[in-house]
Amino acid sequence: NPRLYILLDKTLKVSCLAHLSFIPIFLWLGIMEMALFNILSVLLLGTSIFLARKEYFKLSYLLGMTEVVVHAIMAVIFAGWSSGFHYFILVMVPFIFFWPFWRLSLKTASSILLYSIYIGLFFFSQSLGSAYTLSFTQMITVNTINVFLAFSTFAIVALYYQNNVQEAEKDLLDANKRLQKLVRTDPLT
């Protein structure tokens, strides 16, 4: 499926670049554990890109999704809820429902699992706090970056699917016009 490959490839590349940019951000925050984890994240996402190119789409997808969710959990544990890294769990929901290889029941169960992780992470962070305390400037800066990345991801995915729907609709209308023309044509003349 070339459309699936394009979406998966571009999404993974953007995610890989985002995680690469998180390395200096976590160094600025003084959270060495997350800076190091982001090196691992970049390697995992690079592996996921490689797997997608070899058409191991399911494995690539699962590796990419797992990395993003685990990263979000760890970042909230280290940097706190106010850092905004939890937004990336929300970003995963559309990808679950756009994934063509799963039945609706698995998609629903997966989204319920993400919701449970999200709410559990919220209560965890509210009751235990975070491993590091960010300054107000750090928290506002990182949260703003994460909001931007989450909104951008939603917008790009929505635009991609809007374009695909419009293209499919145009193809259907063109095919319908050809069929209507054939219906009006007398096969004997």
Coordinates of C-alpha atoms in Angstrom, one line a residue:
N1 CA 0.0 0.0 0.0
P2 CA 1.9 3.0 -1.2
R3 CA -0.2 5.6 0.7
L4 CA 0.4 3.7 3.9
Y5 CA 4.1 3.6 3.3
I6 CA 4.2 7.3 2.6
L7 CA 2.3 8.2 5.7
L8 CA 4.3 5.8 7.9
D9 CA 7.6 6.9 6.4
K10 CA 6.9 10.6 6.8
T11 CA 5.5 10.3 10.3
L12 CA 8.4 8.2 11.5
K13 CA 10.9 10.7 10.0
V14 CA 9.3 13.6 11.6
S15 CA 9.1 11.7 14.9
C16 CA 12.8 10.8 14.6
L17 CA 13.7 14.5 14.0
A18 CA 11.6 15.6 17.0
H19 CA 13.3 13.1 19.2
L20 CA 16.7 14.3 17.9
S21 CA 15.7 17.8 18.8
F22 CA 14.6 16.6 22.3
I23 CA 18.2 15.7 23.1
P24 CA 19.5 19.3 23.5
I25 CA 16.2 20.2 25.2
F26 CA 16.6 17.6 27.9
L27 CA 20.2 18.6 28.3
W28 CA 19.0 22.2 28.8
L29 CA 16.5 20.9 31.4
G30 CA 19.3 19.1 33.1
I31 CA 17.6 15.7 32.6
M32 CA 20.4 13.5 31.4
E33 CA 18.4 10.3 31.6
M34 CA 15.9 11.6 29.0
A35 CA 18.7 13.0 26.8
L36 CA 20.2 9.5 26.8
F37 CA 16.8 7.9 26.3
N38 CA 16.3 10.1 23.2
I39 CA 19.4 8.7 21.6
L40 CA 17.8 5.3 22.0
S41 CA 14.5 6.7 20.7
V42 CA 16.3 8.0 17.5
L43 CA 17.8 4.6 17.0
L44 CA 14.5 2.8 17.5
L45 CA 12.7 5.2 15.2
G46 CA 15.5 4.8 12.6
T47 CA 15.0 1.0 12.9
S48 CA 11.2 1.6 12.4
I49 CA 11.9 3.6 9.2
F50 CA 14.1 0.8 8.0
L51 CA 11.4 -1.8 8.7
A52 CA 8.8 0.3 6.8
R53 CA 11.1 0.5 3.8
K54 CA 11.4 -3.3 3.9
E55 CA 7.6 -3.4 4.0
Y56 CA 7.4 -4.8 7.6
F57 CA 4.7 -2.3 8.2
K58 CA 3.1 -3.9 11.2
L59 CA 6.4 -4.3 13.1
S60 CA 7.4 -0.7 12.1
Y61 CA 4.1 0.7 13.3
L62 CA 4.2 -1.2 16.6
L63 CA 7.8 -0.2 17.3
G64 CA 7.1 3.5 16.5
M65 CA 3.9 3.6 18.5
T66 CA 5.5 1.9 21.5
E67 CA 8.5 4.2 21.4
V68 CA 6.3 7.3 21.4
V69 CA 4.1 6.1 24.3
V70 CA 7.0 4.9 26.4
H71 CA 8.8 8.2 25.7
A72 CA 5.8 10.2 26.8
I73 CA 5.5 8.2 30.0
M74 CA 9.2 8.6 30.9
A75 CA 9.2 12.3 30.0
V76 CA 6.3 12.9 32.4
I77 CA 7.9 10.9 35.1
F78 CA 11.1 12.9 34.8
A79 CA 9.9 16.4 33.7
G80 CA 6.3 16.4 35.0
W81 CA 2.8 16.7 33.6
S82 CA 3.2 20.5 33.0
S83 CA 6.0 19.7 30.5
G84 CA 3.3 18.6 28.0
F85 CA 4.9 15.4 26.9
H86 CA 1.7 13.6 27.7
Y87 CA 0.1 15.2 24.6
F88 CA 1.9 12.7 22.4
I89 CA -0.2 9.9 23.9
L90 CA -3.3 11.7 22.6
V91 CA -1.7 12.1 19.2
M92 CA -1.5 8.4 18.8
V93 CA -5.3 7.9 18.8
P94 CA -5.9 8.9 15.2
F95 CA -3.0 6.7 14.1
I96 CA -4.8 3.7 15.8
F97 CA -8.0 4.3 13.8
F98 CA -6.2 5.0 10.5
W99 CA -4.2 1.8 10.8
P100 CA -5.7 -0.6 8.1
F101 CA -4.5 -3.9 9.5
W102 CA -6.5 -4.0 12.8
R103 CA -10.2 -4.8 13.3
L104 CA -12.3 -2.2 15.0
S105 CA -12.4 -4.2 18.2
L106 CA -8.6 -4.1 18.5
K107 CA -8.5 -0.4 17.6
T108 CA -11.1 0.3 20.3
A109 CA -9.2 -1.8 22.8
S110 CA -6.0 0.0 21.9
S111 CA -7.5 3.5 22.3
I112 CA -9.0 2.4 25.7
L113 CA -5.5 1.2 26.7
L114 CA -4.0 4.6 25.7
Y115 CA -6.8 6.4 27.7
S116 CA -6.0 4.2 30.7
I117 CA -2.2 5.0 30.4
Y118 CA -3.0 8.7 30.0
I119 CA -5.3 8.9 33.0
G120 CA -3.0 6.7 35.1
L121 CA 0.0 8.9 34.2
F122 CA -2.0 12.0 35.2
F123 CA -2.9 10.6 38.6
F124 CA 0.7 9.3 39.1
S125 CA 2.1 12.7 38.2
Q126 CA -0.3 14.6 40.4
S127 CA 0.3 12.4 43.5
L128 CA 4.0 11.8 43.2
G129 CA 5.3 14.7 41.2
S130 CA 8.3 14.4 38.9
A131 CA 11.9 13.4 39.3
Y132 CA 13.0 16.9 38.3
T133 CA 11.5 20.3 39.0
L134 CA 11.5 22.6 36.0
S135 CA 11.8 26.4 36.3
F136 CA 8.8 28.4 35.2
T137 CA 10.6 29.4 32.0
Q138 CA 11.7 25.8 31.2
M139 CA 8.1 24.5 31.8
I140 CA 6.5 27.1 29.6
T141 CA 9.0 26.7 26.9
V142 CA 8.8 22.9 26.8
N143 CA 5.1 22.9 27.1
T144 CA 4.8 25.4 24.2
I145 CA 7.1 23.2 22.0
N146 CA 5.0 20.1 22.8
V147 CA 1.7 21.8 22.1
F148 CA 3.1 23.0 18.8
L149 CA 4.3 19.5 17.9
A150 CA 1.0 17.9 18.9
F151 CA -1.1 20.4 17.0
S152 CA 1.1 20.2 14.0
T153 CA 0.9 16.4 14.0
F154 CA -2.9 16.5 14.2
A155 CA -3.1 19.1 11.4
I156 CA -0.7 17.3 9.1
V157 CA -2.5 13.9 9.5
A158 CA -5.9 15.6 8.9
L159 CA -4.6 17.3 5.8
Y160 CA -3.1 14.1 4.5
Y161 CA -6.4 12.2 4.9
Q162 CA -8.4 15.1 3.6
N163 CA -6.3 15.0 0.4
N164 CA -6.7 11.3 0.1
V165 CA -10.5 11.5 0.5
Q166 CA -10.7 14.2 -2.0
E167 CA -8.6 12.3 -4.5
A168 CA -10.7 9.1 -4.0
E169 CA -13.9 11.1 -4.4
K170 CA -12.6 12.6 -7.6
D171 CA -11.6 9.2 -8.9
L172 CA -15.1 7.9 -8.1
L173 CA -16.8 10.8 -9.8
D174 CA -14.6 10.4 -12.9
A175 CA -15.3 6.6 -13.0
N176 CA -19.0 7.4 -12.6
K177 CA -18.9 9.8 -15.5
R178 CA -17.3 7.2 -17.7
L179 CA -19.9 4.6 -16.7
Q180 CA -22.7 7.1 -17.4
K181 CA -21.3 7.7 -20.9
L182 CA -21.1 3.9 -21.5
V183 CA -24.7 3.5 -20.4
R184 CA -25.8 6.1 -23.0
T185 CA -23.8 4.5 -25.8
D186 CA -25.6 2.0 -27.9
P187 CA -23.4 -1.1 -28.1
L188 CA -24.6 -1.9 -31.6
T189 CA -23.5 1.3 -33.2

